[in-house]
């Protein structure tokens, strides 16, 4: 395996849930598409255009293969934020086009990514009814809870597959099954699942899935939306209109370097799927085991076993703010943020019942392809040293 691409940086990057570096193999395959193969995939009259179009075709097949879809079911987007917005507004637009008065109800949860929650809030302003379901103490949605919220006019269920803050995995197969029984479209935000755990949208009964390349070693600003083509054939309108690229579903010149990166990253994840998740899990488990030994009273958030292999969310005996200066060499993420003097607490931590003080004591650490055991041990040491003795 290549040495750590962030190795010139003396710190330890443990924020792979936030973003990943581009894999060197991905970078190498992108480069020609920034230089000699710079054509527009829509230019049908010359070889520059054909090369770009062929690259997109190959990338679509690579992405489809990673998630168990057909290439025609993959549409490239700028990332999960766009894909999530597309699902919600594309469906509303499709339903309203056919019948402007048809009532629309959507079900989601209170621990979704902001790109689902904020889009749902905007949909409410367009007279769409939305329920934000409560979750259990681990941040998971219960099938029986969902059942109680279904209405005759429920058109969409949208649940995050793997939570980006606390790592818990939702029971996607059971949720998708319920949606299918009730003839409701099932969308999942798969951003933290794709490339990290085995994902097969066809077998798992998912109708739509959003994801972003930069969470699995492709560049930022590229992602996709999977849209099921049969049983059922999902009917949504485009979200972005224009030149009719991506079979009219998503206009705009296709980001060829980006999709080549996405495709290559997908191919690498698929190749590594037998080994990488297990390696991530053992590093993450080591991190947790050492942290427990070093910091008495530390608590883990999210489900103990039904969780992302890369994610560890912990609540410390001190506020993260009080130790941040000592954590400068650690790339980690905190459960609260201070914006111009006001403290914003993560809605996810709030959703699993943490109070404001506990959220202020919460850190997210996430491992990735270049994390080493030595880095894990050094990170624990840094954290341990940062916490005042009286708290340890
Ligand atoms: N959903 C989840 C679960 C995420 O973790 C993220 C990125 N933090 C997004 C959506 C949005 O992805 P992007 O910023 O690449 O559009």
mmCIF file of C-alpha atoms and ligand atoms in Angstrom:
data_model
loop_
_atom_site.group_PDB
_atom_site.id
_atom_site.type_symbol
_atom_site.label_atom_id
_atom_site.label_comp_id
_atom_site.label_asym_id
_atom_site.label_seq_id
_atom_site.Cartn_x
_atom_site.Cartn_y
_atom_site.Cartn_z
ATOM 1 C CA UNK A 1 0.000 0.000 0.000
ATOM 2 C CA UNK A 2 1.192 3.527 -0.807
ATOM 3 C CA UNK A 3 2.548 5.584 2.017
ATOM 4 C CA UNK A 4 0.214 8.055 3.643
ATOM 5 C CA UNK A 5 -0.574 10.821 1.129
ATOM 6 C CA UNK A 6 -0.860 13.228 4.045
ATOM 7 C CA UNK A 7 2.541 12.173 5.390
ATOM 8 C CA UNK A 8 4.241 15.534 4.845
ATOM 9 C CA UNK A 9 1.829 16.752 7.483
ATOM 10 C CA UNK A 10 3.220 15.824 10.888
ATOM 11 C CA UNK A 11 -0.293 15.426 12.333
ATOM 12 C CA UNK A 12 -2.515 12.365 12.477
ATOM 13 C CA UNK A 13 -5.566 12.509 10.267
ATOM 14 C CA UNK A 14 -8.517 10.776 11.890
ATOM 15 C CA UNK A 15 -11.368 12.437 10.058
ATOM 16 C CA UNK A 16 -12.065 10.029 7.185
ATOM 17 C CA UNK A 17 -15.811 10.449 7.816
ATOM 18 C CA UNK A 18 -15.414 14.087 6.761
ATOM 19 C CA UNK A 19 -13.355 13.405 3.663
ATOM 20 C CA UNK A 20 -10.583 11.197 2.332
ATOM 21 C CA UNK A 21 -7.426 11.998 0.395
ATOM 22 C CA UNK A 22 -7.500 11.000 -3.272
ATOM 23 C CA UNK A 23 -5.972 7.552 -3.711
ATOM 24 C CA UNK A 24 -2.705 7.811 -5.713
ATOM 25 C CA UNK A 25 -4.072 5.266 -8.237
ATOM 26 C CA UNK A 26 -7.185 7.424 -8.654
ATOM 27 C CA UNK A 27 -5.021 10.494 -9.133
ATOM 28 C CA UNK A 28 -2.909 8.743 -11.777
ATOM 29 C CA UNK A 29 -5.981 7.710 -13.777
ATOM 30 C CA UNK A 30 -7.524 11.187 -13.581
ATOM 31 C CA UNK A 31 -4.462 13.047 -14.775
ATOM 32 C CA UNK A 32 -4.707 12.215 -18.516
ATOM 33 C CA UNK A 33 -8.308 13.483 -18.451
ATOM 34 C CA UNK A 34 -7.112 16.880 -17.280
ATOM 35 C CA UNK A 35 -4.474 16.983 -20.031
ATOM 36 C CA UNK A 36 -4.704 15.132 -23.351
ATOM 37 C CA UNK A 37 -8.234 13.705 -22.962
ATOM 38 C CA UNK A 38 -9.883 16.997 -22.072
ATOM 39 C CA UNK A 39 -12.811 16.635 -24.467
ATOM 40 C CA UNK A 40 -16.481 17.247 -23.782
ATOM 41 C CA UNK A 41 -18.362 13.944 -23.582
ATOM 42 C CA UNK A 42 -21.181 15.555 -25.576
ATOM 43 C CA UNK A 43 -18.911 16.334 -28.555
ATOM 44 C CA UNK A 44 -19.992 13.526 -30.850
ATOM 45 C CA UNK A 45 -18.016 14.639 -33.906
ATOM 46 C CA UNK A 46 -14.417 14.015 -32.873
ATOM 47 C CA UNK A 47 -12.123 11.679 -30.961
ATOM 48 C CA UNK A 48 -11.613 14.126 -28.069
ATOM 49 C CA UNK A 49 -15.330 13.845 -27.370
ATOM 50 C CA UNK A 50 -15.409 10.068 -27.878
ATOM 51 C CA UNK A 51 -12.556 9.547 -25.423
ATOM 52 C CA UNK A 52 -14.421 11.531 -22.788
ATOM 53 C CA UNK A 53 -17.661 9.698 -23.445
ATOM 54 C CA UNK A 54 -15.925 6.318 -23.272
ATOM 55 C CA UNK A 55 -14.367 7.303 -19.967
ATOM 56 C CA UNK A 56 -17.801 8.186 -18.555
ATOM 57 C CA UNK A 57 -19.212 4.874 -19.788
ATOM 58 C CA UNK A 58 -16.433 2.943 -18.099
ATOM 59 C CA UNK A 59 -16.800 4.918 -14.867
ATOM 60 C CA UNK A 60 -20.557 4.328 -14.821
ATOM 61 C CA UNK A 61 -19.979 0.579 -15.079
ATOM 62 C CA UNK A 62 -17.376 0.648 -12.291
ATOM 63 C CA UNK A 63 -19.683 2.582 -9.965
ATOM 64 C CA UNK A 64 -22.657 0.362 -10.811
ATOM 65 C CA UNK A 65 -20.630 -2.748 -10.120
ATOM 66 C CA UNK A 66 -19.598 -1.545 -6.638
ATOM 67 C CA UNK A 67 -23.211 -1.045 -5.555
ATOM 68 C CA UNK A 68 -24.893 -3.911 -7.446
ATOM 69 C CA UNK A 69 -26.758 -1.695 -9.944
ATOM 70 C CA UNK A 70 -26.976 -1.487 -13.724
ATOM 71 C CA UNK A 71 -24.890 1.232 -15.387
ATOM 72 C CA UNK A 72 -28.052 2.892 -16.735
ATOM 73 C CA UNK A 73 -29.228 3.318 -13.134
ATOM 74 C CA UNK A 74 -26.281 5.566 -12.248
ATOM 75 C CA UNK A 75 -26.438 9.313 -12.858
ATOM 76 C CA UNK A 76 -23.404 11.397 -12.010
ATOM 77 C CA UNK A 77 -23.961 14.467 -9.839
ATOM 78 C CA UNK A 78 -21.806 16.913 -7.925
ATOM 79 C CA UNK A 79 -22.193 14.798 -4.799
ATOM 80 C CA UNK A 80 -24.575 13.591 -2.150
ATOM 81 C CA UNK A 81 -25.965 17.027 -1.322
ATOM 82 C CA UNK A 82 -27.191 17.426 -4.891
ATOM 83 C CA UNK A 83 -28.398 13.813 -5.065
ATOM 84 C CA UNK A 84 -30.381 14.149 -1.825
ATOM 85 C CA UNK A 85 -31.979 17.406 -2.997
ATOM 86 C CA UNK A 86 -32.728 15.868 -6.376
ATOM 87 C CA UNK A 87 -34.631 12.934 -4.862
ATOM 88 C CA UNK A 88 -36.863 15.183 -2.777
ATOM 89 C CA UNK A 89 -37.553 17.982 -5.260
ATOM 90 C CA UNK A 90 -37.498 15.713 -8.328
ATOM 91 C CA UNK A 91 -40.226 13.572 -6.820
ATOM 92 C CA UNK A 92 -42.359 16.535 -5.720
ATOM 93 C CA UNK A 93 -42.038 18.038 -9.202
ATOM 94 C CA UNK A 94 -43.025 14.765 -10.889
ATOM 95 C CA UNK A 95 -46.104 14.263 -8.692
ATOM 96 C CA UNK A 96 -47.245 17.899 -8.956
ATOM 97 C CA UNK A 97 -46.757 17.927 -12.728
ATOM 98 C CA UNK A 98 -49.315 15.134 -12.988
ATOM 99 C CA UNK A 99 -51.672 16.414 -10.293
ATOM 100 C CA UNK A 100 -50.960 19.758 -8.620
ATOM 101 C CA UNK A 101 -53.418 18.972 -5.819
ATOM 102 C CA UNK A 102 -52.214 15.531 -4.864
ATOM 103 C CA UNK A 103 -51.204 15.516 -1.187
ATOM 104 C CA UNK A 104 -47.602 14.476 -0.569
ATOM 105 C CA UNK A 105 -46.190 13.067 2.641
ATOM 106 C CA UNK A 106 -42.552 12.132 3.218
ATOM 107 C CA UNK A 107 -40.912 10.298 6.094
ATOM 108 C CA UNK A 108 -37.351 10.808 7.237
ATOM 109 C CA UNK A 109 -35.499 10.778 10.558
ATOM 110 C CA UNK A 110 -34.179 13.413 12.928
ATOM 111 C CA UNK A 111 -30.566 12.255 12.512
ATOM 112 C CA UNK A 112 -30.211 12.704 8.748
ATOM 113 C CA UNK A 113 -27.497 14.777 7.116
ATOM 114 C CA UNK A 114 -28.380 18.474 6.733
ATOM 115 C CA UNK A 115 -28.769 17.994 2.965
ATOM 116 C CA UNK A 116 -31.841 15.851 3.664
ATOM 117 C CA UNK A 117 -33.200 17.753 6.677
ATOM 118 C CA UNK A 118 -32.879 21.216 5.118
ATOM 119 C CA UNK A 119 -34.295 20.037 1.792
ATOM 120 C CA UNK A 120 -37.241 18.457 3.634
ATOM 121 C CA UNK A 121 -37.788 21.740 5.509
ATOM 122 C CA UNK A 122 -37.837 23.565 2.181
ATOM 123 C CA UNK A 123 -40.319 20.976 0.877
ATOM 124 C CA UNK A 124 -42.598 21.706 3.861
ATOM 125 C CA UNK A 125 -42.751 25.315 2.678
ATOM 126 C CA UNK A 126 -44.079 23.897 -0.591
ATOM 127 C CA UNK A 127 -46.973 22.208 1.231
ATOM 128 C CA UNK A 128 -45.358 18.832 1.532
ATOM 129 C CA UNK A 129 -46.022 17.072 4.833
ATOM 130 C CA UNK A 130 -42.858 15.717 6.442
ATOM 131 C CA UNK A 131 -42.324 13.584 9.530
ATOM 132 C CA UNK A 132 -38.875 13.533 11.125
ATOM 133 C CA UNK A 133 -38.940 10.287 13.058
ATOM 134 C CA UNK A 134 -37.278 9.824 16.420
ATOM 135 C CA UNK A 135 -34.510 7.231 16.633
ATOM 136 C CA UNK A 136 -33.391 4.790 19.317
ATOM 137 C CA UNK A 137 -30.495 5.535 21.677
ATOM 138 C CA UNK A 138 -28.060 4.351 19.016
ATOM 139 C CA UNK A 139 -29.476 6.629 16.336
ATOM 140 C CA UNK A 140 -31.300 3.907 14.414
ATOM 141 C CA UNK A 141 -34.764 4.075 12.898
ATOM 142 C CA UNK A 142 -37.183 1.334 14.008
ATOM 143 C CA UNK A 143 -39.303 -0.382 11.383
ATOM 144 C CA UNK A 144 -42.309 -0.410 13.725
ATOM 145 C CA UNK A 145 -41.966 3.334 14.313
ATOM 146 C CA UNK A 146 -41.968 3.943 10.574
ATOM 147 C CA UNK A 147 -45.039 1.756 10.130
ATOM 148 C CA UNK A 148 -47.002 4.011 12.518
ATOM 149 C CA UNK A 149 -46.193 7.108 10.498
ATOM 150 C CA UNK A 150 -47.205 5.823 7.067
ATOM 151 C CA UNK A 151 -50.183 7.656 5.549
ATOM 152 C CA UNK A 152 -52.170 6.881 2.418
ATOM 153 C CA UNK A 153 -50.326 9.709 0.663
ATOM 154 C CA UNK A 154 -46.795 8.833 1.848
ATOM 155 C CA UNK A 155 -44.662 9.012 -1.290
ATOM 156 C CA UNK A 156 -41.118 8.784 0.026
ATOM 157 C CA UNK A 157 -39.111 7.328 2.863
ATOM 158 C CA UNK A 158 -35.573 8.629 3.156
ATOM 159 C CA UNK A 159 -33.214 7.198 5.755
ATOM 160 C CA UNK A 160 -29.471 7.506 6.132
ATOM 161 C CA UNK A 161 -27.692 4.153 5.706
ATOM 162 C CA UNK A 162 -24.671 4.805 7.945
ATOM 163 C CA UNK A 163 -24.768 7.816 10.221
ATOM 164 C CA UNK A 164 -21.942 10.233 9.478
ATOM 165 C CA UNK A 165 -21.537 11.386 13.073
ATOM 166 C CA UNK A 166 -22.039 8.323 15.231
ATOM 167 C CA UNK A 167 -21.542 5.527 12.696
ATOM 168 C CA UNK A 168 -24.714 3.526 13.426
ATOM 169 C CA UNK A 169 -26.141 1.463 10.587
ATOM 170 C CA UNK A 170 -29.873 1.581 9.901
ATOM 171 C CA UNK A 171 -31.828 -1.631 9.166
ATOM 172 C CA UNK A 172 -31.970 -0.764 5.470
ATOM 173 C CA UNK A 173 -33.235 -4.135 4.205
ATOM 174 C CA UNK A 174 -36.200 -4.166 6.620
ATOM 175 C CA UNK A 175 -37.005 -0.500 5.999
ATOM 176 C CA UNK A 176 -36.856 -0.967 2.233
ATOM 177 C CA UNK A 177 -39.086 -4.030 2.503
ATOM 178 C CA UNK A 178 -41.720 -2.066 4.401
ATOM 179 C CA UNK A 179 -41.586 0.707 1.810
ATOM 180 C CA UNK A 180 -42.040 -1.798 -1.005
ATOM 181 C CA UNK A 181 -45.015 -3.457 0.723
ATOM 182 C CA UNK A 182 -46.692 -0.055 1.003
ATOM 183 C CA UNK A 183 -45.658 1.052 -2.515
ATOM 184 C CA UNK A 184 -43.609 3.957 -1.211
ATOM 185 C CA UNK A 185 -40.293 4.948 -2.805
ATOM 186 C CA UNK A 186 -37.313 4.122 -0.612
ATOM 187 C CA UNK A 187 -34.304 6.443 -0.744
ATOM 188 C CA UNK A 188 -31.168 6.099 1.316
ATOM 189 C CA UNK A 189 -28.300 8.494 1.828
ATOM 190 C CA UNK A 190 -25.527 5.959 1.306
ATOM 191 C CA UNK A 191 -22.682 8.466 1.533
ATOM 192 C CA UNK A 192 -20.996 6.791 4.510
ATOM 193 C CA UNK A 193 -21.823 3.261 3.380
ATOM 194 C CA UNK A 194 -20.568 3.070 -0.209
ATOM 195 C CA UNK A 195 -17.007 1.755 -0.349
ATOM 196 C CA UNK A 196 -17.004 1.093 3.404
ATOM 197 C CA UNK A 197 -19.407 -1.823 3.787
ATOM 198 C CA UNK A 198 -20.909 -4.197 1.195
ATOM 199 C CA UNK A 199 -23.769 -2.433 -0.590
ATOM 200 C CA UNK A 200 -26.073 -4.093 -3.106
ATOM 201 C CA UNK A 201 -29.013 -1.858 -3.938
ATOM 202 C CA UNK A 202 -30.727 -4.468 -6.098
ATOM 203 C CA UNK A 203 -30.686 -7.218 -3.468
ATOM 204 C CA UNK A 204 -31.379 -4.827 -0.599
ATOM 205 C CA UNK A 205 -34.448 -3.327 -2.253
ATOM 206 C CA UNK A 206 -33.274 0.283 -2.314
ATOM 207 C CA UNK A 207 -35.020 2.474 -4.940
ATOM 208 C CA UNK A 208 -32.671 5.467 -4.825
ATOM 209 C CA UNK A 209 -29.295 6.014 -3.212
ATOM 210 C CA UNK A 210 -27.124 9.130 -2.944
ATOM 211 C CA UNK A 211 -23.366 9.142 -2.456
ATOM 212 C CA UNK A 212 -20.221 11.249 -2.794
ATOM 213 C CA UNK A 213 -16.824 10.227 -4.170
ATOM 214 C CA UNK A 214 -14.699 12.095 -1.659
ATOM 215 C CA UNK A 215 -15.730 9.740 1.119
ATOM 216 C CA UNK A 216 -14.074 6.817 -0.679
ATOM 217 C CA UNK A 217 -10.837 8.261 -2.081
ATOM 218 C CA UNK A 218 -12.164 10.025 -5.199
ATOM 219 C CA UNK A 219 -12.033 13.824 -5.536
ATOM 220 C CA UNK A 220 -14.544 16.245 -4.056
ATOM 221 C CA UNK A 221 -17.415 17.594 -6.115
ATOM 222 C CA UNK A 222 -18.430 14.346 -7.777
ATOM 223 C CA UNK A 223 -20.953 11.732 -6.743
ATOM 224 C CA UNK A 224 -23.991 9.952 -8.046
ATOM 225 C CA UNK A 225 -27.611 9.080 -7.606
ATOM 226 C CA UNK A 226 -28.718 5.496 -8.143
ATOM 227 C CA UNK A 227 -32.271 5.347 -9.532
ATOM 228 C CA UNK A 228 -33.920 1.910 -9.819
ATOM 229 C CA UNK A 229 -35.032 1.127 -13.364
ATOM 230 C CA UNK A 230 -37.549 -1.625 -12.664
ATOM 231 C CA UNK A 231 -39.663 -3.203 -9.896
ATOM 232 C CA UNK A 232 -40.470 -0.370 -9.457
ATOM 233 C CA UNK A 233 -39.223 1.952 -12.185
ATOM 234 C CA UNK A 234 -38.634 5.124 -10.197
ATOM 235 C CA UNK A 235 -40.213 8.213 -11.721
ATOM 236 C CA UNK A 236 -38.630 11.502 -10.727
ATOM 237 C CA UNK A 237 -38.073 14.703 -12.667
ATOM 238 C CA UNK A 238 -34.629 16.187 -13.194
ATOM 239 C CA UNK A 239 -33.417 18.690 -10.631
ATOM 240 C CA UNK A 240 -31.017 20.470 -12.977
ATOM 241 C CA UNK A 241 -32.193 21.394 -16.481
ATOM 242 C CA UNK A 242 -30.122 22.369 -19.490
ATOM 243 C CA UNK A 243 -28.321 20.603 -22.312
ATOM 244 C CA UNK A 244 -29.803 17.190 -21.561
ATOM 245 C CA UNK A 245 -26.623 15.393 -20.505
ATOM 246 C CA UNK A 246 -26.887 12.163 -18.506
ATOM 247 C CA UNK A 247 -29.847 10.979 -20.616
ATOM 248 C CA UNK A 248 -31.682 14.202 -19.835
ATOM 249 C CA UNK A 249 -31.671 13.481 -16.114
ATOM 250 C CA UNK A 250 -28.881 15.811 -15.045
ATOM 251 C CA UNK A 251 -27.781 18.569 -17.341
ATOM 252 C CA UNK A 252 -24.361 20.183 -17.320
ATOM 253 C CA UNK A 253 -21.109 19.145 -18.999
ATOM 254 C CA UNK A 254 -20.063 15.896 -17.385
ATOM 255 C CA UNK A 255 -17.135 16.281 -14.984
ATOM 256 C CA UNK A 256 -14.947 13.727 -16.761
ATOM 257 C CA UNK A 257 -11.882 13.920 -14.462
ATOM 258 C CA UNK A 258 -14.283 13.641 -11.526
ATOM 259 C CA UNK A 259 -16.200 10.643 -12.845
ATOM 260 C CA UNK A 260 -12.998 8.866 -13.889
ATOM 261 C CA UNK A 261 -11.889 9.369 -10.282
ATOM 262 C CA UNK A 262 -15.223 8.129 -8.951
ATOM 263 C CA UNK A 263 -15.109 5.039 -11.174
ATOM 264 C CA UNK A 264 -11.512 4.198 -10.286
ATOM 265 C CA UNK A 265 -12.165 4.727 -6.582
ATOM 266 C CA UNK A 266 -15.183 2.414 -6.845
ATOM 267 C CA UNK A 267 -13.089 -0.236 -8.584
ATOM 268 C CA UNK A 268 -10.434 -0.058 -5.850
ATOM 269 C CA UNK A 269 -13.040 -0.285 -3.070
ATOM 270 C CA UNK A 270 -14.625 -3.290 -4.736
ATOM 271 C CA UNK A 271 -11.236 -4.955 -5.087
ATOM 272 C CA UNK A 272 -10.502 -4.290 -1.386
ATOM 273 C CA UNK A 273 -13.962 -5.132 -0.033
ATOM 274 C CA UNK A 274 -12.846 -8.508 1.365
ATOM 275 C CA UNK A 275 -10.017 -6.986 3.368
ATOM 276 C CA UNK A 276 -10.378 -3.262 3.908
ATOM 277 C CA UNK A 277 -13.521 -3.105 6.091
ATOM 278 C CA UNK A 278 -12.009 -5.749 8.400
ATOM 279 C CA UNK A 279 -8.721 -3.848 8.587
ATOM 280 C CA UNK A 280 -10.594 -0.599 9.337
ATOM 281 C CA UNK A 281 -12.629 -2.311 12.020
ATOM 282 C CA UNK A 282 -9.569 -3.714 13.756
ATOM 283 C CA UNK A 283 -7.913 -0.274 13.785
ATOM 284 C CA UNK A 284 -11.085 1.355 15.062
ATOM 285 C CA UNK A 285 -11.493 -1.356 17.730
ATOM 286 C CA UNK A 286 -7.894 -0.855 18.794
ATOM 287 C CA UNK A 287 -8.559 2.874 19.085
ATOM 288 C CA UNK A 288 -11.594 2.254 21.263
ATOM 289 C CA UNK A 289 -9.884 -0.336 23.421
ATOM 290 C CA UNK A 290 -6.868 1.913 24.062
ATOM 291 C CA UNK A 291 -9.050 4.955 24.689
ATOM 292 C CA UNK A 292 -11.063 3.090 27.300
ATOM 293 C CA UNK A 293 -7.875 2.076 29.055
ATOM 294 C CA UNK A 294 -6.408 5.591 28.883
ATOM 295 C CA UNK A 295 -9.466 7.668 29.735
ATOM 296 C CA UNK A 296 -11.738 6.266 32.444
ATOM 297 C CA UNK A 297 -15.328 7.356 31.970
ATOM 298 C CA UNK A 298 -15.088 7.700 28.178
ATOM 299 C CA UNK A 299 -18.311 6.550 26.478
ATOM 300 C CA UNK A 300 -18.950 5.389 22.946
ATOM 301 C CA UNK A 301 -21.917 6.768 21.002
ATOM 302 C CA UNK A 302 -23.871 4.781 18.467
ATOM 303 C CA UNK A 303 -24.391 1.053 18.220
ATOM 304 C CA UNK A 304 -21.607 -1.207 19.530
ATOM 305 C CA UNK A 305 -21.698 -3.662 16.620
ATOM 306 C CA UNK A 306 -24.110 -2.340 13.974
ATOM 307 C CA UNK A 307 -21.767 0.452 13.065
ATOM 308 C CA UNK A 308 -19.411 1.739 10.387
ATOM 309 C CA UNK A 309 -16.011 0.042 10.565
ATOM 310 C CA UNK A 310 -14.250 3.415 10.344
ATOM 311 C CA UNK A 311 -16.164 5.485 12.890
ATOM 312 C CA UNK A 312 -15.724 6.036 16.610
ATOM 313 C CA UNK A 313 -17.793 8.678 18.377
ATOM 314 C CA UNK A 314 -16.860 9.215 22.008
ATOM 315 C CA UNK A 315 -17.993 11.395 24.865
ATOM 316 C CA UNK A 316 -15.071 12.426 27.056
ATOM 317 C CA UNK A 317 -15.069 13.510 30.714
ATOM 318 C CA UNK A 318 -14.087 17.062 29.585
ATOM 319 C CA UNK A 319 -15.393 19.479 26.959
ATOM 320 C CA UNK A 320 -13.652 19.251 23.604
ATOM 321 C CA UNK A 321 -13.178 23.029 23.617
ATOM 322 C CA UNK A 322 -11.078 22.850 26.755
ATOM 323 C CA UNK A 323 -8.569 20.446 25.161
ATOM 324 C CA UNK A 324 -8.636 21.551 21.507
ATOM 325 C CA UNK A 325 -5.388 23.540 21.787
ATOM 326 C CA UNK A 326 -3.587 20.294 22.747
ATOM 327 C CA UNK A 327 -5.163 18.436 19.836
ATOM 328 C CA UNK A 328 -3.684 20.577 17.077
ATOM 329 C CA UNK A 329 -1.799 17.592 15.664
ATOM 330 C CA UNK A 330 -4.954 15.497 15.502
ATOM 331 C CA UNK A 331 -7.427 15.732 12.618
ATOM 332 C CA UNK A 332 -10.657 14.999 14.464
ATOM 333 C CA UNK A 333 -14.166 16.383 14.532
ATOM 334 C CA UNK A 334 -16.214 17.775 17.438
ATOM 335 C CA UNK A 335 -19.885 17.344 18.281
ATOM 336 C CA UNK A 336 -20.512 21.003 18.728
ATOM 337 C CA UNK A 337 -19.373 24.171 17.040
ATOM 338 C CA UNK A 338 -19.114 27.681 18.261
ATOM 339 C CA UNK A 339 -20.300 30.226 15.727
ATOM 340 C CA UNK A 340 -19.877 33.865 16.735
ATOM 341 C CA UNK A 341 -20.359 33.117 20.390
ATOM 342 C CA UNK A 342 -23.366 30.780 20.112
ATOM 343 C CA UNK A 343 -22.931 27.101 20.656
ATOM 344 C CA UNK A 344 -24.530 24.827 18.060
ATOM 345 C CA UNK A 345 -25.029 21.291 19.197
ATOM 346 C CA UNK A 346 -25.138 18.484 16.659
ATOM 347 C CA UNK A 347 -28.742 17.504 15.903
ATOM 348 C CA UNK A 348 -27.593 13.881 15.722
ATOM 349 C CA UNK A 349 -26.195 13.872 19.262
ATOM 350 C CA UNK A 350 -29.331 15.660 20.361
ATOM 351 C CA UNK A 351 -31.402 13.028 18.539
ATOM 352 C CA UNK A 352 -29.825 10.178 20.526
ATOM 353 C CA UNK A 353 -30.541 11.961 23.789
ATOM 354 C CA UNK A 354 -27.217 13.624 24.616
ATOM 355 C CA UNK A 355 -27.643 16.903 26.461
ATOM 356 C CA UNK A 356 -25.798 20.035 25.479
ATOM 357 C CA UNK A 357 -22.955 19.411 27.924
ATOM 358 C CA UNK A 358 -22.447 15.832 26.736
ATOM 359 C CA UNK A 359 -22.450 17.003 23.116
ATOM 360 C CA UNK A 360 -19.767 19.529 24.012
ATOM 361 C CA UNK A 361 -17.673 16.655 25.338
ATOM 362 C CA UNK A 362 -18.071 14.586 22.160
ATOM 363 C CA UNK A 363 -15.455 13.800 19.522
ATOM 364 C CA UNK A 364 -15.602 11.853 16.283
ATOM 365 C CA UNK A 365 -12.529 9.900 15.245
ATOM 366 C CA UNK A 366 -12.515 8.023 11.957
ATOM 367 C CA UNK A 367 -9.861 5.801 10.432
ATOM 368 C CA UNK A 368 -9.095 5.202 6.785
ATOM 369 C CA UNK A 369 -6.920 3.571 4.150
ATOM 370 C CA UNK A 370 -3.690 5.163 5.384
ATOM 371 C CA UNK A 371 -4.245 4.980 9.115
ATOM 372 C CA UNK A 372 -1.590 2.878 10.880
ATOM 373 C CA UNK A 373 -1.596 1.155 14.251
ATOM 374 C CA UNK A 374 1.177 3.463 15.318
ATOM 375 C CA UNK A 375 -0.966 6.508 14.501
ATOM 376 C CA UNK A 376 -3.830 5.058 16.524
ATOM 377 C CA UNK A 377 -1.556 4.556 19.532
ATOM 378 C CA UNK A 378 -0.065 8.045 19.212
ATOM 379 C CA UNK A 379 -3.531 9.593 18.878
ATOM 380 C CA UNK A 380 -4.630 7.932 22.123
ATOM 381 C CA UNK A 381 -1.509 9.250 23.833
ATOM 382 C CA UNK A 382 -2.235 12.788 22.613
ATOM 383 C CA UNK A 383 -5.808 12.578 23.871
ATOM 384 C CA UNK A 384 -4.759 11.104 27.191
ATOM 385 C CA UNK A 385 -2.148 13.825 27.721
ATOM 386 C CA UNK A 386 -4.652 16.528 26.834
ATOM 387 C CA UNK A 387 -7.075 15.523 29.560
ATOM 388 C CA UNK A 388 -6.257 16.983 32.988
ATOM 389 C CA UNK A 389 -5.197 14.290 35.499
ATOM 390 C CA UNK A 390 -8.103 14.985 37.824
ATOM 391 C CA UNK A 391 -10.456 13.935 35.031
ATOM 392 C CA UNK A 392 -8.585 10.740 34.203
HETATM 393 N N1 LIG B 1 -24.712 12.750 3.477
HETATM 394 C C1 LIG B 1 -23.832 12.295 4.383
HETATM 395 C C2 LIG B 1 -24.214 11.148 5.254
HETATM 396 C C3 LIG B 1 -22.582 12.884 4.490
HETATM 397 O O1 LIG B 1 -21.708 12.422 5.387
HETATM 398 C C4 LIG B 1 -22.272 13.974 3.645
HETATM 399 C C5 LIG B 1 -20.930 14.665 3.746
HETATM 400 N N2 LIG B 1 -20.565 15.016 5.039
HETATM 401 C C6 LIG B 1 -23.223 14.384 2.714
HETATM 402 C C7 LIG B 1 -24.435 13.758 2.663
HETATM 403 C C8 LIG B 1 -22.961 15.522 1.774
HETATM 404 O O2 LIG B 1 -21.929 15.198 0.895
HETATM 405 P P1 LIG B 1 -21.309 16.325 -0.039
HETATM 406 O O3 LIG B 1 -20.881 17.427 0.867
HETATM 407 O O4 LIG B 1 -20.167 15.630 -0.707
HETATM 408 O O5 LIG B 1 -22.363 16.752 -0.986
#
